[in-house]
Amino acid sequence: MTTAAQKNKSAITLKGSAEIVCDYLNYGINSILFQRGLYPPESFKSDENYGLTILMSTDNKIKEFLSTTLGWLVDRTVNKVALVITNVKTLEIMERWDFNVEYEGDVANGEQTSEKPLKQIKNEIRDVLKQIASSVAYLPLLDCLCSFDIQIYTKSDVELPAEWAEAEPANIKNAQSVKMRTFSTNIHKMETVVTYKNDD
């Protein structure tokens, strides 16, 4: 027999769910930066998670960015995080990775929990990360010097950190999009879409 206390022990809290999403964003964004050659290979170190070996950048800027995002996921104010890849010379946007966030369930008294098994969520995340890693097979080669930016789409009443700036929408000419699998904690649902410039 399971007591209520035992049952709640395994439940995922709202903050726990936000941490799972930020973890995924951290691994997903780093995987894209490696796969798309945006940092030199020697600036990555390998990390084991979700039953995969993922190459992680040693640049702390992404972690700092995600620590701000975490609070907004708890407050349900983030709609989308986008990784935008730009040609340094022409400033043309070559590729955009959209991480769309949906909020599931109701928050009662600021509390929300999910009974979905963590193992199942991690398996779903692993499937998405595998798709990100294999996307290089169909994405056009980035044969120019590129930089990246991370944009966050929030509800309008969010107070931005001082060093952040308003950004223009990152539109791509001749765009083609590919949707990855979604994963859900039953509190946050995350859909990943890559949009790229199709020159064919």
XYZ file of N, CA and C in Angstrom:
600
model
N 0.849 -1.185 0.000
C 0.000 0.000 0.000
C 0.895 1.250 0.000
N 0.544 2.219 -0.832
C 1.329 3.452 -0.902
C 0.636 4.548 -0.114
N 1.352 5.162 0.766
C 0.759 6.285 1.502
C 0.832 7.535 0.626
N 0.031 8.549 0.995
C 0.016 9.797 0.217
C 1.403 10.429 0.193
N 2.113 10.378 1.323
C 3.450 10.985 1.417
C 4.415 10.302 0.459
N 4.352 8.969 0.424
C 5.247 8.228 -0.477
C 4.936 8.558 -1.936
N 3.650 8.636 -2.219
C 3.224 8.891 -3.587
C 3.736 10.262 -4.040
N 3.607 11.273 -3.177
C 4.015 12.622 -3.542
C 5.526 12.755 -3.664
N 6.224 11.847 -3.007
C 7.689 11.903 -3.032
C 8.217 11.756 -4.462
N 7.527 10.924 -5.252
C 8.005 10.689 -6.613
C 7.393 11.672 -7.611
N 6.473 12.515 -7.159
C 5.836 13.465 -8.073
C 6.815 14.572 -8.462
N 6.666 15.059 -9.695
C 7.506 16.156 -10.185
C 6.797 17.470 -9.873
N 7.512 18.390 -9.244
C 6.928 19.694 -8.909
C 7.052 20.631 -10.116
N 6.408 21.772 -10.025
C 6.484 22.790 -11.082
C 7.939 23.201 -11.316
N 8.679 23.461 -10.217
C 10.091 23.855 -10.346
C 10.918 22.686 -10.913
N 10.608 21.480 -10.444
C 11.311 20.294 -10.957
C 11.100 20.131 -12.456
N 9.872 20.384 -12.911
C 9.553 20.296 -14.331
C 10.318 21.368 -15.119
N 10.361 22.594 -14.570
C 11.105 23.682 -15.226
C 12.589 23.329 -15.331
N 13.119 22.666 -14.291
C 14.535 22.253 -14.319
C 14.782 21.195 -15.395
N 13.816 20.286 -15.578
C 13.936 19.255 -16.629
C 13.984 19.937 -18.008
N 13.104 20.938 -18.206
C 13.054 21.654 -19.484
C 14.371 22.401 -19.724
N 14.894 23.072 -18.694
C 16.168 23.807 -18.830
C 17.331 22.861 -19.099
N 17.290 21.701 -18.477
C 18.301 20.679 -18.721
C 18.289 20.274 -20.196
N 17.074 20.033 -20.707
C 16.924 19.667 -22.122
C 17.453 20.790 -23.018
N 17.087 22.047 -22.701
C 17.546 23.189 -23.503
C 19.074 23.278 -23.485
N 19.667 23.046 -22.317
C 21.122 23.090 -22.183
C 21.783 22.051 -23.087
N 21.296 20.812 -23.010
C 21.877 19.736 -23.829
C 21.533 19.929 -25.312
N 20.294 20.335 -25.585
C 19.860 20.516 -26.975
C 20.627 21.627 -27.668
N 20.740 22.793 -27.002
C 21.441 23.940 -27.600
C 22.920 23.607 -27.808
N 23.548 22.990 -26.813
C 24.967 22.629 -26.947
C 25.187 21.625 -28.074
N 24.266 20.679 -28.196
C 24.369 19.685 -29.264
C 24.302 20.366 -30.635
N 23.393 21.348 -30.767
C 23.268 22.085 -32.034
C 24.556 22.868 -32.314
N 25.095 23.539 -31.290
C 26.321 24.329 -31.476
C 27.474 23.446 -31.954
N 27.526 22.209 -31.430
C 28.572 21.280 -31.849
C 28.302 20.782 -33.270
N 27.073 20.282 -33.498
C 26.731 19.694 -34.808
C 26.897 20.706 -35.936
N 26.576 21.975 -35.656
C 26.603 23.000 -36.713
C 27.933 23.745 -36.758
N 28.903 23.296 -35.938
C 30.270 23.838 -36.021
C 30.403 25.296 -35.606
N 29.587 25.734 -34.628
C 29.611 27.150 -34.235
C 30.719 27.480 -33.238
N 31.286 26.468 -32.636
C 32.465 26.650 -31.772
C 33.483 25.631 -32.226
N 34.775 25.877 -32.032
C 35.755 24.842 -32.394
C 35.551 23.574 -31.558
N 35.752 22.396 -32.167
C 35.502 21.124 -31.463
C 36.230 21.014 -30.127
N 37.438 21.634 -30.032
C 38.203 21.498 -28.783
C 37.583 22.271 -27.618
N 36.579 23.114 -27.907
C 35.951 23.853 -26.801
C 34.733 23.095 -26.226
N 34.599 21.816 -26.565
C 33.515 20.982 -26.026
C 34.096 19.865 -25.171
N 33.330 19.475 -24.171
C 33.707 18.268 -23.416
C 32.501 17.328 -23.414
N 32.771 16.031 -23.377
C 31.649 15.095 -23.458
C 31.009 14.883 -22.093
N 29.694 14.699 -22.125
C 28.893 14.529 -20.919
C 27.912 13.391 -21.180
N 27.712 12.557 -20.186
C 26.763 11.437 -20.346
C 25.436 11.823 -19.706
N 24.366 11.741 -20.477
C 23.022 11.951 -19.932
C 22.005 11.342 -20.884
N 20.863 10.969 -20.365
C 19.762 10.369 -21.153
C 20.239 9.133 -21.920
N 21.282 8.482 -21.410
C 21.802 7.309 -22.117
C 22.569 7.677 -23.382
N 22.960 8.949 -23.507
C 23.692 9.418 -24.688
C 24.975 10.122 -24.247
N 25.935 10.213 -25.163
C 27.102 11.058 -24.934
C 26.858 12.349 -25.694
N 26.814 13.467 -24.971
C 26.508 14.758 -25.593
C 27.706 15.680 -25.383
N 28.081 16.375 -26.444
C 29.221 17.299 -26.328
C 28.729 18.656 -25.855
N 29.314 19.132 -24.756
C 28.882 20.368 -24.110
C 29.963 21.429 -24.224
N 29.554 22.643 -24.584
C 30.493 23.755 -24.690
C 30.975 24.171 -23.305
N 32.203 24.642 -23.237
C 32.736 25.103 -21.951
C 32.391 26.579 -21.709
N 31.634 27.187 -22.640
C 31.204 28.588 -22.496
C 30.056 28.667 -21.486
N 30.225 29.482 -20.465
C 29.198 29.552 -19.408
C 28.016 30.456 -19.735
N 28.084 31.176 -20.867
C 27.007 32.123 -21.204
C 25.657 31.421 -21.321
N 25.667 30.204 -21.875
C 24.402 29.478 -22.074
C 23.786 29.124 -20.720
N 24.628 28.659 -19.789
C 24.133 28.314 -18.446
C 23.530 29.534 -17.756
N 24.211 30.685 -17.892
C 23.708 31.919 -17.270
C 22.351 32.293 -17.854
N 22.238 32.166 -19.161
C 20.981 32.478 -19.844
C 19.856 31.565 -19.338
N 20.177 30.280 -19.204
C 19.148 29.317 -18.785
C 18.746 29.485 -17.327
N 19.645 30.034 -16.505
C 19.266 30.244 -15.101
C 18.177 31.320 -14.998
N 18.201 32.304 -15.914
C 17.130 33.311 -15.958
C 15.844 32.671 -16.492
N 15.991 31.847 -17.525
C 14.838 31.195 -18.157
C 14.091 30.311 -17.164
N 14.841 29.682 -16.261
C 14.241 28.755 -15.291
C 13.104 29.423 -14.506
N 13.380 30.598 -13.981
C 12.364 31.306 -13.200
C 11.129 31.632 -14.021
N 11.356 31.989 -15.287
C 10.230 32.332 -16.153
C 9.394 31.108 -16.512
N 10.037 29.945 -16.583
C 9.274 28.704 -16.832
C 8.379 28.373 -15.638
N 8.888 28.650 -14.439
C 8.094 28.427 -13.217
C 6.907 29.390 -13.198
N 7.160 30.639 -13.615
C 6.094 31.660 -13.626
C 5.163 31.539 -14.828
N 5.445 30.594 -15.718
C 4.633 30.372 -16.930
C 4.623 31.597 -17.851
N 5.762 32.291 -17.966
C 5.805 33.499 -18.804
C 6.603 33.319 -20.102
N 7.268 32.180 -20.290
C 8.031 31.939 -21.523
C 7.146 31.189 -22.515
N 7.110 31.682 -23.771
C 6.377 30.964 -24.823
C 7.313 30.187 -25.738
N 8.510 30.760 -25.917
C 9.434 30.131 -26.871
C 10.856 30.586 -26.592
N 11.802 29.659 -26.803
C 13.227 29.985 -26.804
C 13.710 29.661 -28.221
N 14.457 30.580 -28.829
C 14.928 30.347 -30.205
C 16.441 30.508 -30.272
N 17.083 29.572 -30.947
C 18.518 29.660 -31.227
C 18.634 30.093 -32.689
N 19.211 31.264 -32.909
C 19.258 31.848 -34.248
C 20.703 31.856 -34.748
N 20.912 31.273 -35.930
C 22.257 31.187 -36.512
C 22.343 32.157 -37.696
N 23.334 33.057 -37.638
C 23.443 34.151 -38.614
C 24.787 34.136 -39.320
N 24.769 34.451 -40.617
C 25.995 34.618 -41.392
C 26.665 35.915 -40.918
N 27.885 35.808 -40.391
C 28.573 36.963 -39.791
C 28.785 38.078 -40.829
N 29.113 37.698 -42.071
C 29.455 38.689 -43.101
C 28.215 39.438 -43.614
N 27.155 38.673 -43.960
C 25.981 39.295 -44.598
C 24.856 39.594 -43.601
N 24.973 39.050 -42.376
C 23.936 39.154 -41.332
C 22.631 38.449 -41.716
N 22.721 37.596 -42.753
C 21.523 36.837 -43.144
C 21.295 35.700 -42.150
N 20.033 35.466 -41.821
C 19.717 34.374 -40.889
C 19.672 33.071 -41.676
N 20.508 32.125 -41.261
C 20.657 30.864 -41.989
C 19.763 29.754 -41.421
N 19.560 29.815 -40.105
C 18.873 28.687 -39.449
C 18.282 29.168 -38.125
N 17.132 28.613 -37.753
C 16.536 28.971 -36.459
C 15.957 27.709 -35.821
N 16.323 27.506 -34.582
C 15.791 26.379 -33.817
C 14.796 26.936 -32.797
N 13.544 26.576 -32.955
C 12.506 27.047 -32.027
C 12.179 25.961 -31.007
N 12.233 26.345 -29.748
C 11.837 25.454 -28.652
C 10.546 26.055 -28.082
N 9.416 25.525 -28.536
C 8.110 26.080 -28.156
C 7.611 25.446 -26.866
N 7.181 26.280 -25.938
C 6.736 25.793 -24.625
C 5.220 25.933 -24.503
N 4.583 24.848 -24.093
C 3.158 24.903 -23.738
C 3.037 24.524 -22.272
N 2.042 25.088 -21.614
C 1.836 24.797 -20.191
C 0.609 23.912 -20.049
N 0.785 22.785 -19.369
C -0.298 21.813 -19.230
C -0.809 21.812 -17.796
N -2.080 21.480 -17.643
C -2.645 21.364 -16.294
C -2.883 22.722 -15.663
N -3.463 22.715 -14.485
C -3.777 23.953 -13.766
C -2.884 24.090 -12.551
N -2.564 25.327 -12.224
C -1.797 25.587 -11.011
C -2.785 25.925 -9.907
N -2.796 25.116 -8.859
C -3.670 25.391 -7.709
C -2.806 25.868 -6.556
N -3.104 27.036 -6.026
C -2.350 27.622 -4.898
C -0.838 27.672 -5.172
N -0.491 27.924 -6.419
C 0.938 27.997 -6.763
C 1.616 26.642 -6.805
N 0.855 25.575 -6.571
C 1.441 24.229 -6.564
C 0.953 23.451 -7.772
N 1.839 22.726 -8.374
C 1.451 21.857 -9.479
C 2.411 20.680 -9.477
N 1.872 19.490 -9.579
C 2.744 18.312 -9.619
C 2.321 17.392 -10.756
N 3.261 16.576 -11.177
C 3.005 15.597 -12.237
C 3.419 14.220 -11.723
N 2.597 13.239 -12.028
C 2.905 11.851 -11.629
C 3.619 11.082 -12.745
N 3.925 11.777 -13.839
C 4.548 11.082 -14.972
C 5.933 10.580 -14.571
N 6.239 9.301 -14.827
C 7.549 8.763 -14.404
C 8.708 9.497 -15.083
N 9.725 9.834 -14.273
C 10.902 10.548 -14.774
C 11.597 9.754 -15.884
N 11.603 8.438 -15.750
C 12.267 7.588 -16.757
C 11.607 7.775 -18.127
N 10.278 7.848 -18.126
C 9.542 8.029 -19.382
C 9.867 9.392 -20.018
N 9.924 10.433 -19.172
C 10.250 11.781 -19.666
C 11.660 11.784 -20.260
N 12.610 11.154 -19.546
C 13.999 11.120 -20.035
C 14.114 10.363 -21.356
N 13.322 9.302 -21.511
C 13.317 8.558 -22.774
C 12.802 9.432 -23.918
N 11.761 10.224 -23.620
C 11.216 11.136 -24.644
C 12.265 12.184 -25.028
N 12.974 12.715 -24.024
C 14.016 13.721 -24.291
C 15.154 13.095 -25.110
N 15.519 11.873 -24.748
C 16.587 11.176 -25.488
C 16.222 11.069 -26.976
N 14.942 10.747 -27.261
C 14.514 10.616 -28.661
C 14.650 11.941 -29.418
N 14.328 13.058 -28.747
C 14.456 14.373 -29.401
C 15.937 14.698 -29.631
N 16.776 14.459 -28.623
C 18.213 14.747 -28.760
C 18.850 13.913 -29.881
N 18.363 12.685 -30.040
C 18.859 11.843 -31.144
C 18.482 12.472 -32.490
N 17.264 13.015 -32.557
C 16.826 13.658 -33.807
C 17.660 14.906 -34.109
N 17.981 15.669 -33.052
C 18.830 16.862 -33.239
C 20.188 16.430 -33.801
N 20.770 15.377 -33.201
C 22.097 14.914 -33.636
C 22.078 14.427 -35.086
N 20.960 13.807 -35.507
C 20.923 13.265 -36.871
C 20.473 14.310 -37.902
N 20.105 15.531 -37.431
C 19.604 16.551 -38.357
C 20.674 17.027 -39.342
N 21.955 16.834 -38.981
C 23.031 17.267 -39.896
C 22.948 16.529 -41.228
N 22.273 15.398 -41.249
C 22.158 14.623 -42.489
C 21.346 15.381 -43.550
N 20.392 16.221 -43.131
C 19.579 16.924 -44.137
C 19.723 18.446 -44.101
N 20.309 19.003 -43.043
C 20.445 20.471 -42.985
C 21.549 20.929 -43.944
N 21.341 22.072 -44.614
C 22.382 22.559 -45.537
C 23.674 22.859 -44.780
N 24.784 22.668 -45.472
C 26.090 22.935 -44.871
C 26.218 24.434 -44.593
N 26.678 24.777 -43.397
C 26.936 26.189 -43.079
C 28.371 26.487 -43.511
N 28.529 26.908 -44.778
C 29.888 27.060 -45.314
C 30.369 28.515 -45.237
N 29.851 29.234 -44.240
C 30.300 30.613 -44.018
C 30.542 30.761 -42.514
N 31.222 31.832 -42.129
C 31.446 32.074 -40.702
C 30.114 32.491 -40.085
N 29.687 31.778 -39.055
C 28.382 32.049 -38.449
C 28.507 32.379 -36.964
N 27.560 33.152 -36.490
C 27.457 33.407 -35.054
C 26.059 32.975 -34.629
N 25.821 32.917 -33.341
C 24.479 32.536 -32.897
C 24.010 33.489 -31.811
N 22.687 33.539 -31.683
C 22.073 34.347 -30.640
C 20.936 33.512 -30.070
N 20.626 33.735 -28.814
C 19.482 33.042 -28.222
C 18.422 34.093 -27.924
N 17.231 33.872 -28.463
C 16.112 34.793 -28.216
C 15.091 34.098 -27.335
N 14.449 34.883 -26.505
C 13.413 34.316 -25.647
C 12.133 35.117 -25.846
N 11.059 34.405 -26.097
C 9.760 35.046 -26.326
C 8.948 34.906 -25.043
N 8.604 36.055 -24.457
C 7.903 36.025 -23.167
C 6.610 36.817 -23.262
N 5.789 36.654 -22.234
C 4.620 37.524 -22.118
C 5.137 38.940 -21.862
N 4.350 39.935 -22.226
C 4.855 41.314 -22.263
C 5.211 41.915 -20.908
N 4.711 41.344 -19.815
C 4.944 41.987 -18.516
C 6.167 41.464 -17.771
N 7.151 40.933 -18.515
C 8.353 40.372 -17.885
C 9.428 41.456 -17.798
N 10.097 41.500 -16.664
C 11.201 42.449 -16.487
C 12.488 41.804 -16.995
N 13.090 42.418 -17.996
C 14.289 41.834 -18.612
C 15.545 42.223 -17.843
N 16.521 41.311 -17.777
C 17.823 41.689 -17.202
C 18.420 42.853 -17.991
N 19.184 43.706 -17.322
C 19.704 44.952 -17.919
C 20.501 44.717 -19.205
N 21.264 43.600 -19.253
C 22.148 43.396 -20.417
C 21.410 42.791 -21.614
N 20.113 42.511 -21.471
C 19.346 41.935 -22.569
C 18.752 43.050 -23.416
N 18.521 42.752 -24.690
C 17.950 43.759 -25.587
C 16.767 43.172 -26.336
N 15.876 44.047 -26.782
C 14.755 43.611 -27.631
C 15.336 43.166 -28.967
N 14.797 42.093 -29.528
C 15.339 41.582 -30.797
C 14.255 41.605 -31.875
N 14.716 41.723 -33.106
C 13.808 41.641 -34.249
C 13.455 40.173 -34.494
N 12.256 39.884 -35.041
C 11.926 38.494 -35.370
C 12.945 37.939 -36.374
N 13.349 36.706 -36.163
C 14.384 36.105 -37.018
C 13.727 35.348 -38.170
N 13.459 36.068 -39.254
C 12.806 35.433 -40.405
C 13.841 34.931 -41.406
N 13.496 33.833 -42.058
C 14.426 33.193 -43.004
C 13.783 33.170 -44.388
N 14.573 33.543 -45.406
C 14.070 33.486 -46.793
C 14.056 32.036 -47.261
N 13.098 31.717 -48.140
C 12.976 30.340 -48.693
C 13.033 29.297 -47.573
N 12.250 29.528 -46.548
C 12.364 28.682 -45.346
C 11.722 27.317 -45.525
N 12.358 26.348 -44.917
C 11.788 25.003 -44.813
C 11.916 24.584 -43.355
N 10.879 23.936 -42.828
C 10.901 23.563 -41.401
C 10.770 22.060 -41.213
N 11.411 21.567 -40.168
C 11.276 20.155 -39.773
C 10.946 20.121 -38.286
N 9.868 19.423 -37.953
C 9.472 19.289 -36.544
C 10.099 18.046 -35.958
N 10.649 18.182 -34.774
C 11.157 17.029 -34.037
C 10.009 16.458 -33.190
N 10.297 15.386 -32.479
C 9.305 14.854 -31.534
C 9.090 15.832 -30.387
N 7.957 15.725 -29.726
C 7.725 16.555 -28.541
C 8.002 15.708 -27.302
N 8.242 16.391 -26.184
C 8.242 15.671 -24.908
C 7.434 16.489 -23.918
N 6.943 15.803 -22.901
C 6.088 16.478 -21.928
C 6.349 15.938 -20.526
N 6.299 16.851 -19.552
C 6.383 16.432 -18.144
C 4.981 16.383 -17.532
N 3.970 16.684 -18.369
C 2.577 16.900 -17.932
C 2.411 18.221 -17.176
N 3.482 19.032 -17.144
C 3.401 20.409 -16.630
C 3.878 21.342 -17.745
N 5.024 20.978 -18.345
C 5.548 21.701 -19.508
C 5.591 20.731 -20.690
N 5.170 21.241 -21.849
C 5.287 20.455 -23.079
C 6.217 21.216 -24.010
N 7.176 20.532 -24.582
C 8.202 21.191 -25.396
C 8.203 20.622 -26.812
N 8.058 21.532 -27.772
C 8.117 21.136 -29.185
C 9.345 21.795 -29.803
N 10.144 21.022 -30.525
C 11.364 21.539 -31.135
C 11.207 21.536 -32.658
N 11.477 22.697 -33.278
C 11.339 22.832 -34.731
C 12.592 23.512 -35.267
N 13.163 22.960 -36.343
C 14.279 23.656 -36.994
C 13.770 24.235 -38.318
N 14.088 25.506 -38.564
C 13.751 26.169 -39.825
C 15.056 26.596 -40.448
N 15.206 26.278 -41.742
C 16.482 26.575 -42.401
C 16.247 27.145 -43.787
N 17.276 27.791 -44.302
C 17.225 28.381 -45.636
C 17.390 27.273 -46.657
N 16.414 27.147 -47.530
C 16.459 26.088 -48.536
C 16.787 26.711 -49.880
N 17.991 26.451 -50.365
C 18.429 27.079 -51.622
C 18.083 26.257 -52.864
N 17.481 25.083 -52.656
C 17.170 24.226 -53.815
C 16.045 24.820 -54.642
